XYZ file of C-alpha atoms in Angstrom:
453
model
C -0.081 -0.193 -0.114
C 2.027 3.411 -0.817
C 1.780 5.554 2.044
C 3.564 9.303 1.330
C 2.909 10.996 -1.686
C 6.208 11.474 -2.663
C 6.115 8.102 -3.657
C 3.724 8.635 -5.321
C 4.834 11.960 -6.747
C 7.705 9.803 -8.873
C 4.775 6.664 -9.762
C 3.545 6.597 -13.116
C -0.199 8.109 -13.127
C -1.886 5.879 -14.446
C -0.643 2.722 -12.364
C -0.998 4.946 -9.037
C -4.827 5.708 -10.187
C -4.807 2.388 -11.189
C -4.315 1.446 -7.491
C -6.133 3.473 -6.384
C -9.285 1.750 -7.929
C -8.378 -0.840 -6.791
C -8.284 -0.547 -3.344
C -11.890 0.998 -3.440
C -12.727 -2.101 -5.192
C -11.430 -4.478 -2.185
C -12.644 -1.895 0.332
C -15.574 0.202 -0.549
C -17.787 -2.344 0.202
C -17.024 -1.927 3.988
C -16.529 1.362 4.407
C -18.572 3.383 2.026
C -16.165 5.925 2.219
C -17.179 7.417 -2.096
C -20.172 9.558 -2.842
C -19.317 8.939 -6.073
C -15.791 7.842 -7.801
C -14.801 9.413 -11.101
C -13.009 6.625 -12.598
C -13.480 6.826 -16.828
C -12.134 10.570 -16.133
C -9.263 9.578 -13.969
C -7.523 7.159 -16.160
C -8.258 8.534 -18.625
C -6.333 12.344 -17.218
C -3.806 9.371 -15.975
C -2.983 8.511 -19.488
C -3.234 12.531 -20.996
C -0.862 13.409 -18.108
C 1.277 10.249 -19.466
C 1.153 11.950 -23.236
C 2.150 15.241 -21.841
C 4.161 14.775 -19.719
C 3.800 15.356 -16.545
C 3.789 18.935 -14.574
C 3.695 20.154 -11.242
C 4.341 19.291 -7.208
C 0.663 17.211 -7.763
C 1.382 15.232 -10.891
C -0.462 12.580 -11.112
C -1.225 12.353 -7.440
C -4.487 10.873 -6.878
C -7.100 13.182 -4.490
C -10.524 12.610 -2.925
C -12.392 15.553 -2.371
C -15.277 16.114 0.291
C -19.430 16.529 -1.350
C -19.274 20.217 -0.787
C -16.779 21.088 -3.097
C -18.607 21.467 -6.192
C -16.388 19.765 -9.114
C -17.688 20.728 -12.368
C -19.698 18.156 -14.896
C -20.844 16.147 -11.193
C -23.565 17.280 -8.799
C -22.684 18.732 -4.907
C -25.081 15.963 -2.796
C -23.479 17.789 0.310
C -24.777 13.679 2.043
C -28.467 15.090 2.164
C -31.200 13.818 -0.078
C -32.544 17.529 -0.576
C -29.327 18.961 -1.912
C -30.086 20.334 -5.204
C -29.671 18.518 -8.596
C -28.091 20.461 -10.787
C -24.366 20.289 -11.460
C -20.899 22.135 -10.677
C -20.299 24.654 -13.978
C -17.273 25.259 -12.408
C -14.789 23.455 -10.157
C -14.241 25.082 -6.998
C -11.349 26.910 -6.225
C -9.669 24.955 -4.179
C -10.114 21.783 -6.546
C -9.395 24.195 -9.198
C -5.957 24.826 -7.923
C -5.415 20.897 -7.084
C -5.421 20.218 -11.014
C -3.028 23.678 -11.960
C -0.696 21.712 -9.660
C -1.413 18.711 -11.531
C -3.825 16.268 -9.400
C -6.297 13.687 -10.345
C -9.554 13.861 -8.394
C -10.747 10.493 -8.621
C -13.865 11.101 -6.665
C -16.312 13.049 -3.908
C -16.225 11.242 -0.165
C -19.688 11.297 2.201
C -19.909 14.502 4.517
C -22.076 14.015 7.347
C -25.601 15.910 5.536
C -24.399 18.895 5.242
C -21.373 19.349 6.733
C -23.668 19.934 10.102
C -22.676 16.278 12.248
C -19.728 13.890 13.212
C -21.193 10.624 12.590
C -21.286 11.278 8.182
C -23.434 7.767 8.140
C -23.443 5.200 6.033
C -19.486 5.644 6.128
C -17.559 3.344 8.473
C -14.364 3.561 10.666
C -11.869 1.461 8.163
C -10.106 0.904 12.066
C -13.237 -1.206 13.672
C -16.686 -1.607 11.268
C -18.750 -0.847 13.866
C -17.567 2.463 14.822
C -17.446 6.183 13.196
C -14.800 7.728 11.262
C -16.322 11.063 12.957
C -17.242 14.002 10.537
C -18.352 15.265 8.842
C -15.084 14.884 6.904
C -15.551 11.411 7.877
C -15.162 10.201 3.931
C -11.578 11.676 2.634
C -10.664 10.309 6.986
C -11.372 6.378 6.604
C -10.811 6.883 1.931
C -7.002 7.619 3.554
C -6.668 5.128 6.319
C -8.356 2.850 4.016
C -5.180 3.097 1.769
C -7.497 4.654 -1.516
C -5.013 7.910 -1.555
C -3.145 9.810 1.282
C -4.310 13.161 1.005
C -7.714 14.454 0.495
C -9.913 17.666 1.010
C -12.315 18.492 3.681
C -13.869 21.680 5.769
C -13.867 22.465 9.022
C -16.436 24.536 11.364
C -15.733 23.386 14.394
C -12.945 20.341 13.875
C -14.508 18.626 10.909
C -11.187 17.781 9.614
C -9.659 17.076 13.021
C -12.871 15.048 14.211
C -12.266 11.776 11.406
C -8.494 12.253 10.974
C -7.483 11.305 14.562
C -10.295 9.114 15.179
C -9.574 7.167 11.671
C -5.614 7.559 12.607
C -4.844 9.574 10.740
C -3.255 13.747 9.579
C -5.719 17.126 9.412
C -4.832 20.421 8.571
C -7.052 22.556 9.826
C -5.980 26.377 8.544
C -6.055 30.020 10.382
C -8.824 31.119 8.897
C -8.108 32.385 5.663
C -5.444 31.065 4.309
C -7.255 28.942 1.807
C -10.115 29.883 -0.698
C -14.228 28.565 0.192
C -15.651 29.817 -2.832
C -17.331 26.759 -4.063
C -17.742 24.659 -1.269
C -20.996 25.068 0.384
C -21.035 27.183 3.509
C -22.431 26.365 6.949
C -20.883 29.272 8.811
C -19.417 31.435 6.956
C -16.940 32.977 10.405
C -16.346 29.327 11.326
C -15.996 27.622 8.240
C -12.765 26.802 7.219
C -11.208 24.522 3.996
C -8.467 22.241 4.159
C -6.745 19.192 3.565
C -5.758 16.377 5.739
C -3.581 12.956 4.985
C -1.732 9.989 5.273
C 0.871 12.157 6.948
C 2.420 16.091 8.075
C 4.205 15.755 4.307
C 1.166 14.865 2.385
C -1.566 17.391 4.889
C 1.663 20.060 3.326
C 2.002 19.476 -0.470
C -1.868 19.634 -0.775
C -2.020 22.877 2.010
C 1.157 24.462 -0.429
C -0.851 24.658 -3.759
C -4.364 25.297 -2.290
C -3.518 27.946 0.020
C -3.008 32.154 -1.042
C -5.593 34.826 -1.591
C -8.441 34.497 -3.432
C -10.677 38.383 -4.415
C -13.574 36.456 -5.794
C -14.029 35.027 -1.574
C -15.671 38.220 0.163
C -13.249 35.698 3.502
C -10.203 34.901 2.132
C -7.318 36.689 3.498
C -4.391 38.484 1.830
C -1.441 37.715 4.141
C 0.754 36.171 1.925
C 1.463 32.370 2.407
C 3.698 31.801 5.003
C 6.748 28.933 4.315
C 4.758 25.695 5.800
C 7.969 23.587 5.883
C 9.976 26.448 7.376
C 10.466 25.484 10.478
C 10.404 21.033 9.063
C 14.433 21.386 9.727
C 13.970 22.142 14.140
C 12.593 19.968 16.378
C 10.925 20.233 18.784
C 14.150 21.766 20.900
C 13.487 25.435 22.015
C 9.727 25.204 22.170
C 7.458 25.667 24.995
C 4.041 24.281 24.659
C 1.143 24.828 27.262
C -1.280 22.492 28.711
C -4.207 23.757 29.597
C -5.678 21.296 32.501
C -8.724 22.719 32.441
C -11.081 22.188 29.947
C -8.209 20.593 27.853
C -7.717 17.510 30.529
C -10.184 17.006 32.722
C -12.669 15.271 30.634
C -10.413 13.178 29.248
C -11.400 8.669 29.286
C -8.452 7.046 30.730
C -7.213 5.485 28.355
C -7.428 8.579 26.012
C -5.999 10.387 29.147
C -3.108 7.494 28.988
C -1.611 8.057 25.580
C -2.360 11.813 25.665
C 0.005 11.752 28.499
C 3.116 10.057 26.510
C 2.433 12.111 23.930
C 3.328 15.355 26.505
C 6.507 12.835 27.450
C 7.589 12.257 23.930
C 8.063 16.510 23.573
C 9.546 17.055 26.329
C 11.877 14.309 26.041
C 12.403 15.950 22.713
C 13.849 19.074 23.814
C 10.324 21.422 24.183
C 9.286 23.259 27.431
C 5.860 21.751 28.957
C 4.257 24.393 30.613
C 1.094 24.133 32.827
C -1.393 26.964 31.587
C -4.906 28.102 31.652
C -6.729 29.654 28.565
C -9.401 31.596 30.073
C -12.832 31.792 29.209
C -12.236 28.695 26.717
C -14.915 26.917 27.895
C -17.143 29.695 25.864
C -15.933 28.476 22.168
C -19.204 25.163 22.490
C -22.175 27.870 23.201
C -20.405 30.674 20.876
C -19.662 27.368 17.844
C -23.846 26.519 18.785
C -24.964 29.505 17.975
C -22.688 31.567 15.391
C -23.007 28.475 13.253
C -26.874 28.017 14.197
C -27.126 31.401 12.699
C -25.057 31.335 10.125
C -26.605 27.834 8.750
C -30.169 28.784 9.143
C -29.204 32.346 6.535
C -27.498 30.074 4.811
C -30.024 27.661 3.901
C -32.881 30.478 4.364
C -30.888 32.116 0.806
C -30.576 28.356 -1.057
C -32.731 27.239 -4.245
C -34.231 23.870 -5.429
C -33.880 22.472 -2.102
C -35.704 20.135 -0.563
C -35.415 21.099 3.711
C -38.153 18.202 3.983
C -35.168 16.082 2.805
C -33.252 16.337 4.608
C -32.438 14.632 8.181
C -33.843 15.025 11.594
C -30.590 16.575 12.668
C -30.342 18.557 10.584
C -33.630 19.781 10.254
C -33.849 20.241 14.201
C -30.295 21.860 14.666
C -31.284 24.443 11.635
C -34.418 25.132 13.148
C -32.778 25.626 16.146
C -30.634 28.534 14.522
C -32.876 30.185 13.391
C -34.758 30.247 16.259
C -31.578 32.944 18.410
C -32.474 36.063 18.090
C -30.202 38.879 17.374
C -28.919 39.587 20.570
C -28.375 35.716 21.060
C -26.764 36.176 18.526
C -24.358 39.699 19.847
C -23.972 38.080 22.890
C -21.811 34.705 21.406
C -19.591 37.286 19.663
C -18.678 38.763 22.859
C -18.980 35.529 23.875
C -16.159 34.860 21.163
C -13.560 38.045 21.367
C -13.454 36.694 25.139
C -12.385 33.131 23.891
C -10.002 34.953 21.128
C -8.616 37.756 24.310
C -7.661 34.541 27.038
C -5.828 32.283 24.250
C -3.753 34.922 23.252
C -3.342 36.000 26.757
C -2.235 32.398 26.779
C -0.037 32.002 24.019
C 1.345 36.443 24.647
C 3.175 34.274 28.541
C 5.631 32.325 26.554
C 3.932 29.958 25.184
C 4.432 29.049 21.288
C 1.498 25.664 21.162
C -0.749 24.425 23.088
C -1.624 20.817 22.661
C -4.043 18.477 23.624
C -6.127 14.726 22.987
C -7.780 15.853 19.378
C -10.663 14.319 20.675
C -11.837 13.573 24.571
C -12.221 8.854 23.750
C -11.651 7.122 20.350
C -14.523 6.268 17.601
C -17.999 5.666 19.105
C -20.612 3.113 18.489
C -21.986 3.813 14.755
C -25.755 4.660 14.942
C -24.893 6.662 18.614
C -26.692 9.448 19.998
C -24.989 10.470 22.829
C -21.348 8.567 24.742
C -20.449 9.143 27.956
C -18.260 12.801 27.823
C -16.865 13.352 31.827
C -19.212 11.150 33.483
C -22.152 12.429 31.587
C -24.436 11.524 29.228
C -23.517 14.115 26.574
C -25.193 14.566 22.552
C -22.329 13.224 20.293
C -21.783 16.416 18.607
C -20.766 18.368 21.430
C -19.268 15.582 23.357
C -17.335 14.705 19.794
C -15.889 18.188 19.165
C -15.754 19.363 22.909
C -11.369 19.486 22.162
C -12.169 21.450 18.307
C -14.355 23.646 18.266
C -11.538 26.364 20.508
C -9.852 26.496 17.122
C -13.107 27.560 15.092
C -13.647 30.507 17.340
C -10.393 31.463 17.051
C -9.550 30.888 13.697
C -6.117 29.641 14.797
C -3.663 27.238 13.067
C -4.260 23.304 14.783
C -3.382 20.190 12.975
C -3.577 16.490 14.088
C -1.206 13.968 14.638
C -1.562 10.107 15.604
C -1.221 9.372 19.189
C -1.123 6.418 20.216
C -4.430 3.906 20.045
C -6.582 3.541 22.821
C -7.490 0.182 24.872
C -9.632 -0.866 22.508
C -7.639 -0.578 19.516
C -9.228 2.724 18.070
C -6.889 5.897 17.252
C -5.661 8.833 19.512
C -5.674 11.793 17.670
C -2.911 15.308 19.251
C -3.907 18.848 18.664
C -1.487 21.018 18.021
C -2.977 24.883 18.073
C -0.180 28.053 17.269
C -1.028 31.580 16.960
C -3.426 32.982 13.957
C -0.700 32.715 10.988
C 1.648 30.189 13.011
C 0.503 27.395 10.878
C 5.129 26.611 10.201
C 5.444 26.587 13.709
C 2.959 23.864 14.655
C 2.545 21.857 10.837
C 7.098 21.744 12.448
C 5.794 20.490 16.101
C 3.107 18.343 13.999
C 6.375 16.897 11.388
C 8.565 15.992 14.455
C 6.127 14.439 16.754
C 5.699 12.285 14.307
C 8.946 11.263 13.532
C 9.597 10.086 17.491
C 6.027 8.797 17.878
C 6.856 6.338 14.573
C 3.059 5.943 14.041
C 2.989 6.407 10.586
C 3.257 2.986 9.256
C 0.032 1.734 11.533
C -3.184 -0.045 8.964
C -6.286 -0.158 10.242
C -7.699 -4.052 10.608
C -11.202 -3.276 8.928
C -12.887 -5.818 11.800
C -15.552 -5.902 14.395
C -14.080 -5.890 18.014
């Protein structure tokens, strides 16, 4: 099984696509990660690359994209029976940039309906078929974990890149807000949405990020700040970094086996030369309520402007979430924005105290059972969405970069992720530290067994 992008870039494009399609043939009936597979088109493009001569940093590399990205000539299904039937007439900007770099779009992956959840039915987790892959970019995470491709695109409003990456044992990076264009991507929450990559490794993830990042004047939320060199800190290691660990909120409700993996990860960071410091992040506990209100209002507003949808065919969880969002008042929304400012101020104060990175477990537990609507979180029955995204939502509220890398396995043999967060714009520090940890942890070759546990 091909493991890294470096391997695929030296392979014949036709061989790479055929290998990916062959892998789909033996895994898809079990994990159901794809909304559509572009088999004939992908092979044709691969053959054309061979005939014309490969070009671009991703030349001939098969890549998957979440089915909320527009791909020309295909329906943007959004994981929903109620999505419009029309076909996309142009590629989303991120897809356009992938193609320009030589990547081959292999297919569209499953998503929780309109990206509004963390389950991503009907997709199963390759590590355990009776568990969820996480979401809402669950299909991309599952396809990478299953060895179909080495990288793909997701979106992240409250953790939807990092959650499936962590639960499926791969890597995912939510860039600084506005760093990657969202043009041509179905919205959930205009001020919380992020587009970004998942990959088998940090290198695979960054290879896509380098291509898709950069200002898009046609996207009103796109940042005009120059794109940094994402590999600038790949060789610095962890020595000299001061890394914060916040017991309150980030560590005090972890399942015991996840806590043990996280504690070992912190020891690994420290052994590699990082200084570990206990920190407090004022007002961070406001983050879930901020996301509930801000996302709820903005999602309801976006859906109200769309045409061709059939909301009566939406799933009950999305119908309920949109109804709740529409019920919030203007005062509720403004209060949530004030709370958001408080969370951002608390995070800034923490970094200003001499902290380079904040680390946590990515998810408080390993992948829940497929079909679960509630899980135990800190000893209390909690709706699955708010339990799974508890530790990821602060990075969406603040817009700061956040990366998850595999950290180990729980008592049930399921993956546990380590989350690294940094100041807005400090993606190179986050990615460099994550890569250094990844090399120390040595987990990138671990393979799922596609069994029930």
